[in-house]
Amino acid sequence: FPVRGDDYGSLIAIEANKDIPFEIKRAYYIFATKMDVRRGLHAHKELEQIAVCVSGSCRFYLDDGYEKTEVLLNSSSRGLYIGKMIWREMCDFTPDCVLLILASLHYDLSDYVRNYEEFKKLSTEVTLVNFDRVFLDLSWHWLNDPEINQMTMAGEITREDQLHFFESLDKRTDYKIFGIKTGVNAGVCGLKNIRNDSAELFIYIGEKRLWRKGIGSRALEMLESHGIQTGLQKIWLKVGKCNLSAFHFYLARGYKIASVENEDERFLLMEKHL
């Protein structure tokens, strides 16, 4: 956070939706914690938080179900963002530690996950769910990320185009779209251009911290299973020629360069017989 001040002293101001990525619904602070005490020991399903050590220091241990990391908070000008479904433990509080927590939601006991084994299951279990307005809004932000936009070859998307697409889904038989959920809303996948016994596959993980965690692989397995159950015999997809990681991902899962002629030099066509 920017530190402002003059000869009289310093000041740090924190504004919702500007200095931090959410509206502040609740604030509380922890102090007078003994050195040998561990606090936290839970995750939140929907709550987002910013932790600021306004005095002293303390240590955070964070776990997203896939990786663990350690962060020392010892500066009043630094905030630690803790997203949804992150297991947190705090320890090594100095005697003068005052830990301020800014939260995106009001207190809700049902939002807590206090059992670590339950957390591990929730945070790593991949499911395909209904593509609703929540996923629609998320996909807007995901697809406007330059890196994801390039990898998916999505191009320019307007809000009007996106809403028109969403409102047309109930009437379409050539398009099936899912949200990918694993503790948090992680990405989008589906089948389009469904004709007779073939369809075009698309899939992307929008939450970058969840890349290379095996989530895309599991989602792909479930999409292929859905295709078999609905009578598909072949799935094909477009892979950007610059996206070598995606090419090798599909190659390792039985997809081959399609035999049909492709005149678009931006991508390769790949296919798999189910």
Tab-separated table of C-alpha atoms in Angstrom:
chain	number	residue	atom	x	y	z
A	1	PHE	CA	0.000	0.000	0.000
A	2	PRO	CA	1.278	3.536	-0.681
A	3	VAL	CA	2.617	5.281	2.415
A	4	ARG	CA	1.729	8.959	2.650
A	5	GLY	CA	2.871	11.442	5.236
A	6	ASP	CA	4.913	14.463	6.175
A	7	ASP	CA	7.007	15.717	9.069
A	8	TYR	CA	4.139	14.937	11.440
A	9	GLY	CA	4.049	11.214	10.603
A	10	SER	CA	2.848	8.618	8.095
A	11	LEU	CA	-0.548	7.443	6.863
A	12	ILE	CA	-1.791	4.426	4.896
A	13	ALA	CA	-5.289	4.506	3.400
A	14	ILE	CA	-6.988	1.337	2.080
A	15	GLU	CA	-9.938	1.779	-0.265
A	16	ALA	CA	-12.310	-1.007	-1.286
A	17	ASN	CA	-12.277	-2.016	-4.961
A	18	LYS	CA	-9.206	0.160	-5.479
A	19	ASP	CA	-6.387	-0.831	-3.147
A	20	ILE	CA	-7.978	-4.265	-2.611
A	21	PRO	CA	-10.061	-6.321	-5.068
A	22	PHE	CA	-13.390	-6.404	-3.201
A	23	GLU	CA	-15.931	-4.428	-1.182
A	24	ILE	CA	-15.133	-4.508	2.544
A	25	LYS	CA	-18.055	-5.961	4.510
A	26	ARG	CA	-16.258	-6.654	7.782
A	27	ALA	CA	-13.037	-5.704	9.559
A	28	TYR	CA	-11.500	-7.109	12.714
A	29	TYR	CA	-8.086	-7.243	14.331
A	30	ILE	CA	-6.201	-9.812	16.381
A	31	PHE	CA	-3.816	-8.782	19.157
A	32	ALA	CA	-2.227	-10.005	22.406
A	33	THR	CA	-1.703	-13.475	20.923
A	34	LYS	CA	0.839	-15.655	22.700
A	35	MET	CA	3.969	-16.763	20.835
A	36	ASP	CA	3.152	-20.502	21.002
A	37	VAL	CA	-0.432	-20.135	19.728
A	38	ARG	CA	-1.521	-21.197	16.236
A	39	ARG	CA	-4.620	-19.501	14.888
A	40	GLY	CA	-6.771	-19.887	11.809
A	41	LEU	CA	-6.821	-23.607	10.981
A	42	HIS	CA	-9.657	-23.234	8.479
A	43	ALA	CA	-10.612	-22.206	4.949
A	44	HIS	CA	-13.551	-20.224	3.590
A	45	LYS	CA	-15.794	-21.317	0.731
A	46	GLU	CA	-16.657	-17.821	-0.546
A	47	LEU	CA	-14.907	-15.297	1.690
A	48	GLU	CA	-11.894	-13.296	0.472
A	49	GLN	CA	-9.590	-11.503	2.906
A	50	ILE	CA	-6.691	-9.094	3.130
A	51	ALA	CA	-4.413	-9.474	6.171
A	52	VAL	CA	-2.270	-6.528	7.271
A	53	CYS	CA	0.161	-6.611	10.170
A	54	VAL	CA	-0.206	-3.013	11.333
A	55	SER	CA	2.240	-3.676	14.174
A	56	GLY	CA	4.798	-6.390	14.907
A	57	SER	CA	4.843	-9.534	12.799
A	58	CYS	CA	3.335	-12.991	12.361
A	59	ARG	CA	3.723	-15.911	9.990
A	60	PHE	CA	1.107	-17.424	7.651
A	61	TYR	CA	1.061	-20.958	6.295
A	62	LEU	CA	-1.207	-21.203	3.242
A	63	ASP	CA	-2.450	-24.284	1.392
A	64	ASP	CA	-4.684	-24.388	-1.713
A	65	GLY	CA	-4.970	-28.187	-1.679
A	66	TYR	CA	-2.176	-28.560	-4.236
A	67	GLU	CA	0.706	-26.451	-2.930
A	68	LYS	CA	1.783	-24.978	0.388
A	69	THR	CA	3.553	-21.686	0.982
A	70	GLU	CA	4.804	-19.608	3.891
A	71	VAL	CA	4.539	-15.826	4.222
A	72	LEU	CA	5.995	-13.563	6.907
A	73	LEU	CA	3.944	-10.419	7.473
A	74	ASN	CA	6.107	-7.765	9.104
A	75	SER	CA	5.201	-4.499	7.367
A	76	SER	CA	2.179	-2.243	7.789
A	77	SER	CA	2.429	-1.265	4.107
A	78	ARG	CA	1.958	-4.824	2.782
A	79	GLY	CA	-1.275	-6.781	2.633
A	80	LEU	CA	-1.668	-10.524	2.119
A	81	TYR	CA	-4.569	-11.500	-0.138
A	82	ILE	CA	-6.213	-14.801	0.874
A	83	GLY	CA	-8.693	-16.060	-1.708
A	84	LYS	CA	-11.515	-18.563	-1.541
A	85	MET	CA	-10.744	-22.104	-0.372
A	86	ILE	CA	-7.281	-21.382	0.977
A	87	TRP	CA	-6.397	-23.162	4.208
A	88	ARG	CA	-4.607	-20.772	6.528
A	89	GLU	CA	-2.669	-21.095	9.776
A	90	MET	CA	-1.059	-18.184	11.632
A	91	CYS	CA	1.708	-18.467	14.212
A	92	ASP	CA	4.889	-16.816	15.550
A	93	PHE	CA	3.026	-13.715	16.713
A	94	THR	CA	5.342	-11.126	18.253
A	95	PRO	CA	4.123	-9.589	21.543
A	96	ASP	CA	3.311	-6.294	19.779
A	97	CYS	CA	1.528	-7.903	16.813
A	98	VAL	CA	-1.750	-6.343	15.705
A	99	LEU	CA	-3.159	-8.235	12.716
A	100	LEU	CA	-5.914	-6.449	10.793
A	101	ILE	CA	-8.260	-8.535	8.623
A	102	LEU	CA	-10.442	-6.965	5.911
A	103	ALA	CA	-13.161	-9.336	4.703
A	104	SER	CA	-15.409	-9.408	1.638
A	105	LEU	CA	-18.433	-10.874	3.476
A	106	HIS	CA	-20.192	-10.606	6.808
A	107	TYR	CA	-19.546	-13.347	9.355
A	108	ASP	CA	-21.187	-16.617	8.276
A	109	LEU	CA	-20.465	-19.815	10.196
A	110	SER	CA	-21.570	-21.987	7.252
A	111	ASP	CA	-18.795	-20.484	5.083
A	112	TYR	CA	-16.060	-22.081	7.231
A	113	VAL	CA	-14.305	-25.377	6.430
A	114	ARG	CA	-12.611	-26.413	9.672
A	115	ASN	CA	-11.702	-30.033	8.911
A	116	TYR	CA	-8.496	-30.324	6.871
A	117	GLU	CA	-9.421	-33.628	5.206
A	118	GLU	CA	-12.754	-32.160	4.129
A	119	PHE	CA	-10.878	-29.135	2.796
A	120	LYS	CA	-8.504	-31.343	0.786
A	121	LYS	CA	-11.421	-33.186	-0.771
A	122	LEU	CA	-13.358	-30.020	-1.608
A	123	SER	CA	-10.337	-28.180	-2.995
A	124	THR	CA	-9.104	-30.948	-5.300
A	125	GLU	CA	-12.282	-32.727	-6.418
A	126	VAL	CA	-13.122	-31.645	-9.979
A	127	THR	CA	-16.766	-31.424	-11.062
A	128	LEU	CA	-18.569	-30.058	-14.103
A	129	VAL	CA	-21.473	-27.823	-13.120
A	130	ASN	CA	-24.121	-25.688	-14.764
A	131	PHE	CA	-22.758	-22.661	-16.620
A	132	ASP	CA	-24.679	-19.888	-14.843
A	133	ARG	CA	-24.431	-16.103	-14.576
A	134	VAL	CA	-21.599	-16.430	-12.057
A	135	PHE	CA	-19.506	-18.349	-14.575
A	136	LEU	CA	-20.598	-15.951	-17.313
A	137	ASP	CA	-19.193	-12.990	-15.367
A	138	LEU	CA	-16.033	-14.904	-14.490
A	139	SER	CA	-15.505	-15.930	-18.102
A	140	TRP	CA	-15.646	-12.262	-19.094
A	141	HIS	CA	-12.700	-11.501	-16.816
A	142	TRP	CA	-10.843	-14.687	-17.720
A	143	LEU	CA	-11.132	-14.249	-21.484
A	144	ASN	CA	-10.061	-10.626	-21.255
A	145	ASP	CA	-6.786	-11.667	-19.668
A	146	PRO	CA	-4.311	-11.210	-22.553
A	147	GLU	CA	-2.568	-14.535	-21.972
A	148	ILE	CA	-5.785	-16.557	-21.766
A	149	ASN	CA	-7.308	-14.675	-24.680
A	150	GLN	CA	-4.332	-15.558	-26.853
A	151	MET	CA	-4.302	-19.209	-25.795
A	152	THR	CA	-8.037	-19.641	-26.431
A	153	MET	CA	-8.008	-17.498	-29.589
A	154	ALA	CA	-11.158	-15.845	-28.224
A	155	GLY	CA	-10.540	-12.458	-29.823
A	156	GLU	CA	-12.462	-9.354	-28.831
A	157	ILE	CA	-15.615	-10.021	-26.803
A	158	THR	CA	-18.203	-7.394	-25.853
A	159	ARG	CA	-20.600	-7.649	-22.928
A	160	GLU	CA	-23.502	-7.539	-25.387
A	161	ASP	CA	-22.094	-10.457	-27.387
A	162	GLN	CA	-21.552	-12.442	-24.221
A	163	LEU	CA	-25.077	-11.838	-22.893
A	164	HIS	CA	-26.624	-12.690	-26.257
A	165	PHE	CA	-24.627	-15.938	-26.281
A	166	PHE	CA	-25.763	-16.817	-22.740
A	167	GLU	CA	-29.440	-16.151	-23.476
A	168	SER	CA	-29.279	-18.396	-26.552
A	169	LEU	CA	-27.957	-21.476	-24.747
A	170	ASP	CA	-31.320	-22.929	-23.701
A	171	LYS	CA	-32.445	-23.080	-27.341
A	172	ARG	CA	-29.287	-24.578	-28.813
A	173	THR	CA	-28.741	-28.252	-29.469
A	174	ASP	CA	-25.306	-27.770	-31.015
A	175	TYR	CA	-23.669	-26.343	-27.893
A	176	LYS	CA	-23.103	-27.763	-24.393
A	177	ILE	CA	-21.121	-25.719	-21.886
A	178	PHE	CA	-20.058	-26.430	-18.279
A	179	GLY	CA	-18.367	-24.586	-15.467
A	180	ILE	CA	-15.336	-26.347	-13.966
A	181	LYS	CA	-15.397	-26.350	-10.184
A	182	THR	CA	-12.733	-27.545	-7.764
A	183	GLY	CA	-13.263	-25.890	-4.411
A	184	VAL	CA	-13.554	-22.635	-6.365
A	185	ASN	CA	-14.886	-21.840	-9.829
A	186	ALA	CA	-11.848	-22.723	-11.916
A	187	GLY	CA	-12.685	-22.565	-15.605
A	188	VAL	CA	-15.006	-23.413	-18.479
A	189	CYS	CA	-15.313	-26.326	-20.884
A	190	GLY	CA	-17.781	-27.821	-23.284
A	191	LEU	CA	-18.667	-29.153	-26.700
A	192	LYS	CA	-19.786	-27.030	-29.627
A	193	ASN	CA	-20.564	-27.544	-33.301
A	194	ILE	CA	-22.284	-30.762	-32.253
A	195	ARG	CA	-23.376	-32.494	-35.453
A	196	ASN	CA	-24.386	-36.126	-35.806
A	197	ASP	CA	-21.579	-38.069	-34.123
A	198	SER	CA	-18.867	-35.401	-33.761
A	199	ALA	CA	-18.267	-32.190	-31.802
A	200	GLU	CA	-15.618	-29.549	-31.193
A	201	LEU	CA	-14.034	-29.512	-27.743
A	202	PHE	CA	-13.045	-26.386	-25.815
A	203	ILE	CA	-11.571	-26.055	-22.345
A	204	TYR	CA	-9.615	-23.510	-20.330
A	205	ILE	CA	-8.695	-22.960	-16.696
A	206	GLY	CA	-9.307	-19.309	-15.888
A	207	GLU	CA	-7.800	-19.310	-12.404
A	208	LYS	CA	-4.100	-19.192	-13.208
A	209	ARG	CA	-3.002	-20.394	-9.760
A	210	LEU	CA	-4.731	-23.679	-10.669
A	211	TRP	CA	-2.780	-24.237	-13.883
A	212	ARG	CA	-0.784	-27.464	-14.095
A	213	LYS	CA	-2.720	-29.081	-11.242
A	214	GLY	CA	-4.369	-31.816	-13.327
A	215	ILE	CA	-7.737	-30.036	-13.355
A	216	GLY	CA	-7.879	-29.701	-17.134
A	217	SER	CA	-7.018	-33.369	-17.537
A	218	ARG	CA	-9.860	-34.443	-15.243
A	219	ALA	CA	-12.312	-32.075	-16.954
A	220	LEU	CA	-11.281	-33.516	-20.322
A	221	GLU	CA	-11.987	-37.060	-19.103
A	222	MET	CA	-15.471	-36.046	-17.977
A	223	LEU	CA	-16.182	-34.256	-21.269
A	224	GLU	CA	-15.145	-37.329	-23.238
A	225	SER	CA	-17.365	-39.484	-21.030
A	226	HIS	CA	-20.260	-37.091	-21.631
A	227	GLY	CA	-19.579	-37.329	-25.370
A	228	ILE	CA	-19.690	-41.133	-25.330
A	229	GLN	CA	-22.930	-41.121	-23.336
A	230	THR	CA	-24.560	-38.797	-25.858
A	231	GLY	CA	-23.505	-40.868	-28.871
A	232	LEU	CA	-20.435	-38.986	-30.099
A	233	GLN	CA	-17.774	-40.959	-31.917
A	234	LYS	CA	-15.245	-38.204	-32.541
A	235	ILE	CA	-14.103	-35.055	-30.744
A	236	TRP	CA	-11.941	-32.440	-32.438
A	237	LEU	CA	-10.450	-29.117	-31.402
A	238	LYS	CA	-8.365	-26.168	-32.527
A	239	VAL	CA	-4.974	-25.601	-30.890
A	240	GLY	CA	-3.059	-22.390	-31.556
A	241	LYS	CA	0.290	-23.102	-33.175
A	242	CYS	CA	1.991	-20.946	-30.546
A	243	ASN	CA	0.362	-22.941	-27.738
A	244	LEU	CA	2.832	-25.826	-27.572
A	245	SER	CA	1.863	-26.833	-24.035
A	246	ALA	CA	-1.753	-27.426	-25.120
A	247	PHE	CA	-0.593	-29.354	-28.210
A	248	HIS	CA	1.492	-31.732	-26.097
A	249	PHE	CA	-1.290	-31.959	-23.473
A	250	TYR	CA	-3.765	-33.299	-26.045
A	251	LEU	CA	-1.145	-35.384	-27.843
A	252	ALA	CA	-0.415	-37.232	-24.576
A	253	ARG	CA	-4.149	-37.963	-24.193
A	254	GLY	CA	-4.655	-39.646	-27.524
A	255	TYR	CA	-5.411	-36.710	-29.810
A	256	LYS	CA	-3.772	-36.599	-33.221
A	257	ILE	CA	-3.387	-33.981	-35.909
A	258	ALA	CA	-6.534	-34.216	-38.026
A	259	SER	CA	-6.267	-35.558	-41.552
A	260	VAL	CA	-8.655	-32.930	-42.973
A	261	GLU	CA	-7.146	-29.924	-44.700
A	262	ASN	CA	-6.799	-26.798	-42.586
A	263	GLU	CA	-6.200	-23.498	-44.351
A	264	ASP	CA	-6.021	-21.331	-41.226
A	265	GLU	CA	-2.362	-20.934	-40.302
A	266	ARG	CA	-3.131	-19.759	-36.749
A	267	PHE	CA	-4.019	-23.191	-35.384
A	268	LEU	CA	-3.773	-26.944	-35.765
A	269	LEU	CA	-6.775	-29.248	-35.923
A	270	MET	CA	-6.593	-32.254	-33.589
A	271	GLU	CA	-9.046	-35.114	-33.183
A	272	LYS	CA	-9.719	-38.243	-31.157
A	273	HIS	CA	-12.028	-41.150	-31.874
A	274	LEU	CA	-13.955	-42.133	-28.754
